[in-house]
PDB file of C-alpha atoms in Angstrom:
ATOM      1  CA  MET V1247      -0.053  -0.010  -0.282  1.00 82.00           C
ATOM      2  CA  ALA V1248       1.014   3.262  -1.032  1.00 93.00           C
ATOM      3  CA  HIS V1249       2.252   5.927   1.447  1.00 96.00           C
ATOM      4  CA  ARG V1250       3.274  10.543   1.445  1.00 98.00           C
ATOM      5  CA  LEU V1251       7.010  10.278   2.977  1.00 98.00           C
ATOM      6  CA  ARG V1252       6.939  13.865   4.745  1.00 98.00           C
ATOM      7  CA  PRO V1253       8.781  16.471   2.151  1.00 98.00           C
ATOM      8  CA  VAL V1254      12.479  16.647   2.573  1.00 98.00           C
ATOM      9  CA  GLY V1255      14.729  19.466   1.063  1.00 97.00           C
ATOM     10  CA  ARG V1256      18.202  18.942  -0.073  1.00 96.00           C
ATOM     11  CA  GLU V1257      19.532  19.694   3.289  1.00 97.00           C
ATOM     12  CA  PHE V1258      18.730  16.460   4.022  1.00 98.00           C
ATOM     13  CA  ALA V1259      21.230  14.567   2.359  1.00 97.00           C
ATOM     14  CA  SER V1260      23.999  16.098   4.936  1.00 97.00           C
ATOM     15  CA  VAL V1261      21.433  15.337   8.068  1.00 98.00           C
ATOM     16  CA  ALA V1262      19.376  12.247   7.436  1.00 98.00           C
ATOM     17  CA  PRO V1263      19.556   9.898  10.783  1.00 98.00           C
ATOM     18  CA  VAL V1264      20.707   7.017   8.208  1.00 98.00           C
ATOM     19  CA  ARG V1265      23.007   8.237   5.252  1.00 98.00           C
ATOM     20  CA  LEU V1266      24.432   5.703   2.707  1.00 98.00           C
ATOM     21  CA  VAL V1267      27.029   7.324   0.449  1.00 98.00           C
ATOM     22  CA  PHE V1268      28.795   5.575  -2.041  1.00 98.00           C
ATOM     23  CA  GLU V1269      31.781   6.774  -4.725  1.00 98.00           C
ATOM     24  CA  ARG V1270      33.139   5.891  -8.260  1.00 98.00           C
ATOM     25  CA  GLU V1271      34.774   7.505 -11.246  1.00 97.00           C
ATOM     26  CA  VAL V1272      33.809   6.605 -14.463  1.00 98.00           C
ATOM     27  CA  SER V1273      35.338   7.799 -17.574  1.00 97.00           C
ATOM     28  CA  ALA V1274      32.937  10.093 -19.284  1.00 97.00           C
ATOM     29  CA  PRO V1275      33.078  13.826 -18.294  1.00 97.00           C
ATOM     30  CA  PRO V1276      30.636  15.589 -15.868  1.00 98.00           C
ATOM     31  CA  PRO V1277      27.865  16.486 -18.846  1.00 98.00           C
ATOM     32  CA  ALA V1278      27.382  13.366 -19.802  1.00 98.00           C
ATOM     33  CA  VAL V1279      27.500  11.575 -16.563  1.00 98.00           C
ATOM     34  CA  PHE V1280      24.263  14.398 -15.621  1.00 98.00           C
ATOM     35  CA  ASP V1281      22.360  14.226 -18.990  1.00 98.00           C
ATOM     36  CA  ALA V1282      22.297  10.406 -18.056  1.00 98.00           C
ATOM     37  CA  LEU V1283      21.042  10.925 -14.580  1.00 98.00           C
ATOM     38  CA  ALA V1284      18.648  14.224 -15.473  1.00 97.00           C
ATOM     39  CA  ARG V1285      17.683  14.126 -18.756  1.00 96.00           C
ATOM     40  CA  ASP V1286      17.465  10.481 -19.541  1.00 97.00           C
ATOM     41  CA  VAL V1287      15.524   9.277 -17.041  1.00 97.00           C
ATOM     42  CA  THR V1288      13.298   6.203 -19.343  1.00 97.00           C
ATOM     43  CA  GLY V1289      17.148   5.462 -19.845  1.00 97.00           C
ATOM     44  CA  TRP V1290      17.921   4.946 -15.887  1.00 98.00           C
ATOM     45  CA  THR V1291      16.752   0.954 -16.322  1.00 98.00           C
ATOM     46  CA  ALA V1292      19.424   0.414 -19.379  1.00 97.00           C
ATOM     47  CA  TRP V1293      22.268   0.535 -17.070  1.00 98.00           C
ATOM     48  CA  PHE V1294      21.018   0.541 -13.292  1.00 98.00           C
ATOM     49  CA  ARG V1295      20.183  -2.827 -12.994  1.00 96.00           C
ATOM     50  CA  ALA V1296      17.838  -2.672 -10.404  1.00 96.00           C
ATOM     51  CA  VAL V1297      15.861  -0.078 -11.696  1.00 98.00           C
ATOM     52  CA  ALA V1298      13.016  -1.964 -13.714  1.00 98.00           C
ATOM     53  CA  LEU V1299      10.854   1.365 -14.434  1.00 98.00           C
ATOM     54  CA  ALA V1300      11.755   4.999 -14.862  1.00 98.00           C
ATOM     55  CA  ARG V1301       9.861   7.796 -15.964  1.00 97.00           C
ATOM     56  CA  PRO V1302       9.962  11.181 -16.107  1.00 97.00           C
ATOM     57  CA  LEU V1303       6.745  13.319 -14.764  1.00 97.00           C
ATOM     58  CA  ASP V1304       4.679  16.269 -13.903  1.00 95.00           C
ATOM     59  CA  GLY V1305       7.151  17.983 -17.526  1.00 94.00           C
ATOM     60  CA  GLY V1306      10.605  16.881 -15.457  1.00 93.00           C
ATOM     61  CA  ALA V1307       9.698  18.213 -12.299  1.00 97.00           C
ATOM     62  CA  GLY V1308       9.431  14.427 -10.584  1.00 98.00           C
ATOM     63  CA  ARG V1309       9.506  11.123 -11.555  1.00 98.00           C
ATOM     64  CA  GLU V1310       8.320   7.376 -11.533  1.00 98.00           C
ATOM     65  CA  ILE V1311      10.093   4.695 -10.793  1.00 98.00           C
ATOM     66  CA  ARG V1312       9.708   0.758  -9.952  1.00 98.00           C
ATOM     67  CA  LEU V1313      12.713  -1.488  -8.519  1.00 97.00           C
ATOM     68  CA  VAL V1314      13.168  -4.581  -9.614  1.00 96.00           C
ATOM     69  CA  GLY V1315      10.978  -6.632  -6.670  1.00 91.00           C
ATOM     70  CA  ALA V1316       7.885  -4.172  -6.650  1.00 90.00           C
ATOM     71  CA  ALA V1317       8.989  -1.141  -4.920  1.00 96.00           C
ATOM     72  CA  ARG V1318       7.825   2.117  -6.441  1.00 98.00           C
ATOM     73  CA  PHE V1319       8.099   5.575  -5.581  1.00 98.00           C
ATOM     74  CA  ARG V1320       6.948   9.069  -7.072  1.00 98.00           C
ATOM     75  CA  GLU V1321       9.558  11.612  -6.434  1.00 98.00           C
ATOM     76  CA  THR V1322      10.013  15.644  -6.982  1.00 98.00           C
ATOM     77  CA  ILE V1323      12.937  16.928  -8.383  1.00 98.00           C
ATOM     78  CA  LEU V1324      14.800  19.029  -5.660  1.00 98.00           C
ATOM     79  CA  ALA V1325      17.979  19.873  -7.476  1.00 98.00           C
ATOM     80  CA  ALA V1326      18.961  20.012 -10.779  1.00 97.00           C
ATOM     81  CA  GLU V1327      22.154  21.637 -11.561  1.00 97.00           C
ATOM     82  CA  GLU V1328      24.535  20.991 -14.407  1.00 96.00           C
ATOM     83  CA  PRO V1329      26.846  19.487 -14.088  1.00 97.00           C
ATOM     84  CA  ASP V1330      27.744  19.156  -9.997  1.00 97.00           C
ATOM     85  CA  VAL V1331      24.162  18.098  -8.075  1.00 98.00           C
ATOM     86  CA  TYR V1332      20.845  16.038  -9.239  1.00 98.00           C
ATOM     87  CA  ALA V1333      18.729  15.139  -6.573  1.00 98.00           C
ATOM     88  CA  TYR V1334      15.152  14.187  -5.419  1.00 98.00           C
ATOM     89  CA  ARG V1335      13.198  12.985  -2.443  1.00 98.00           C
ATOM     90  CA  VAL V1336      10.311  10.565  -2.309  1.00 98.00           C
ATOM     91  CA  ASP V1337       6.605  11.867  -2.502  1.00 98.00           C
ATOM     92  CA  VAL V1338       5.275   8.491  -2.053  1.00 98.00           C
ATOM     93  CA  THR V1339       6.109   4.981  -1.958  1.00 98.00           C
ATOM     94  CA  ASN V1340       4.404   1.515  -1.110  1.00 98.00           C
ATOM     95  CA  VAL V1341       7.942   0.511   0.955  1.00 97.00           C
ATOM     96  CA  PRO V1342       6.944  -0.314   4.570  1.00 96.00           C
ATOM     97  CA  GLY V1343       8.457   1.891   6.998  1.00 97.00           C
ATOM     98  CA  ALA V1344       9.786   4.394   5.480  1.00 98.00           C
ATOM     99  CA  ARG V1345       8.994   8.420   6.214  1.00 98.00           C
ATOM    100  CA  ALA V1346      11.410  10.235   4.326  1.00 98.00           C
ATOM    101  CA  MET V1347      14.014  10.085   2.042  1.00 98.00           C
ATOM    102  CA  ALA V1348      15.576  11.745  -0.478  1.00 98.00           C
ATOM    103  CA  GLU V1349      19.081  11.207  -2.936  1.00 98.00           C
ATOM    104  CA  GLU V1350      21.910  13.078  -4.380  1.00 98.00           C
ATOM    105  CA  TRP V1351      24.294  12.690  -7.123  1.00 98.00           C
ATOM    106  CA  ARG V1352      27.113  14.972  -6.964  1.00 98.00           C
ATOM    107  CA  LEU V1353      30.022  15.066 -10.018  1.00 98.00           C
ATOM    108  CA  ARG V1354      33.056  16.589 -10.128  1.00 98.00           C
ATOM    109  CA  PRO V1355      35.572  16.082 -12.512  1.00 98.00           C
ATOM    110  CA  ALA V1356      38.187  12.835 -11.962  1.00 97.00           C
ATOM    111  CA  GLY V1357      40.575  14.180 -14.714  1.00 94.00           C
ATOM    112  CA  THR V1358      38.651  13.312 -18.202  1.00 94.00           C
ATOM    113  CA  GLY V1359      36.323  11.964 -15.955  1.00 97.00           C
ATOM    114  CA  THR V1360      34.188  11.607 -13.335  1.00 98.00           C
ATOM    115  CA  ARG V1361      33.522  11.229  -9.650  1.00 98.00           C
ATOM    116  CA  VAL V1362      30.390  10.195  -8.992  1.00 98.00           C
ATOM    117  CA  ARG V1363      29.648  10.322  -5.230  1.00 98.00           C
ATOM    118  CA  TRP V1364      25.509   9.123  -4.936  1.00 98.00           C
ATOM    119  CA  THR V1365      23.923   9.477  -1.380  1.00 98.00           C
ATOM    120  CA  MET V1366      20.839   7.980   0.217  1.00 98.00           C
ATOM    121  CA  ALA V1367      19.009   9.440   2.918  1.00 98.00           C
ATOM    122  CA  VAL V1368      16.309   8.403   4.506  1.00 98.00           C
ATOM    123  CA  ASP V1369      14.817   8.334   7.670  1.00 98.00           C
ATOM    124  CA  GLY V1370      11.460   5.428   9.295  1.00 98.00           C
ATOM    125  CA  VAL V1371      10.809   3.407  11.759  1.00 98.00           C
ATOM    126  CA  THR V1372      13.461   1.947  13.347  1.00 98.00           C
ATOM    127  CA  PRO V1373      12.984  -1.737  11.864  1.00 98.00           C
ATOM    128  CA  PHE V1374      13.242   0.216   8.507  1.00 97.00           C
ATOM    129  CA  ARG V1375      16.673   2.763   9.598  1.00 98.00           C
ATOM    130  CA  LEU V1376      18.043  -0.986  10.871  1.00 98.00           C
ATOM    131  CA  ALA V1377      17.318  -2.509   7.149  1.00 97.00           C
ATOM    132  CA  MET V1378      19.095  -0.089   5.587  1.00 97.00           C
ATOM    133  CA  LYS V1379      21.468  -0.136   7.158  1.00 97.00           C
ATOM    134  CA  ALA V1380      21.907  -3.542   6.937  1.00 98.00           C
ATOM    135  CA  ALA V1381      21.457  -3.570   2.615  1.00 97.00           C
ATOM    136  CA  ARG V1382      24.901  -1.258   2.482  1.00 98.00           C
ATOM    137  CA  PRO V1383      26.721  -4.195   1.107  1.00 98.00           C
ATOM    138  CA  ALA V1384      23.649  -4.999  -1.173  1.00 97.00           C
ATOM    139  CA  LEU V1385      23.374  -0.940  -2.764  1.00 97.00           C
ATOM    140  CA  ALA V1386      27.225  -0.390  -3.028  1.00 98.00           C
ATOM    141  CA  ALA V1387      27.276  -3.841  -4.822  1.00 98.00           C
ATOM    142  CA  GLY V1388      24.344  -2.237  -7.115  1.00 97.00           C
ATOM    143  CA  PHE V1389      25.957   1.132  -7.421  1.00 98.00           C
ATOM    144  CA  ARG V1390      29.371  -0.279  -8.370  1.00 98.00           C
ATOM    145  CA  ASP V1391      27.758  -2.905 -11.275  1.00 98.00           C
ATOM    146  CA  ALA V1392      24.979   0.698 -12.398  1.00 98.00           C
ATOM    147  CA  MET V1393      28.393   2.272 -12.617  1.00 98.00           C
ATOM    148  CA  THR V1394      30.137   0.254 -14.640  1.00 98.00           C
ATOM    149  CA  SER V1395      26.733   0.138 -17.041  1.00 98.00           C
ATOM    150  CA  LEU V1396      26.425   3.235 -17.370  1.00 98.00           C
ATOM    151  CA  ASP V1397      30.241   4.346 -17.737  1.00 97.00           C
ATOM    152  CA  ARG V1398      30.361   1.377 -20.804  1.00 97.00           C
ATOM    153  CA  ARG V1399      27.026   3.307 -22.043  1.00 96.00           C
ATOM    154  CA  LEU V1400      28.037   6.568 -22.329  1.00 96.00           C
ATOM    155  CA  ALA V1401      31.306   5.001 -24.013  1.00 93.00           C
ATOM    156  CA  GLU V1402      29.582   3.688 -27.004  1.00 84.00           C
TER     157      GLU V1402
END
């Protein structure tokens, strides 16, 4: 059953009770990575294996995301500052126990490529927070795989 989450702003990525932060370098320059994140929303399914459906909503002000395994999210874009930051919050989800969620992607030059930092910021009931912390290794592996796939896709 879908439920509405507490609306949060960009600062939530820095102050959330649970923050999961992952970093990886890709060979594509920041503008290309930003385009893949912010402009080619439907393309996420081609490089982020956990994403089963991704589509822009409200003229690009929001997104609908469905993950493999049935988790669903309706999101609002909080920042799309090319080529440095792409951030969004979850407004509605079917994930039980979540109270607030946001993600931030920070991109910075690394030689001729990009250093990608993904922050997943969450709050929820205690079992949800504990489950998110326990999921860190799986999320890290999924992020590494996604960045490898994105790197290959952007090199084509």
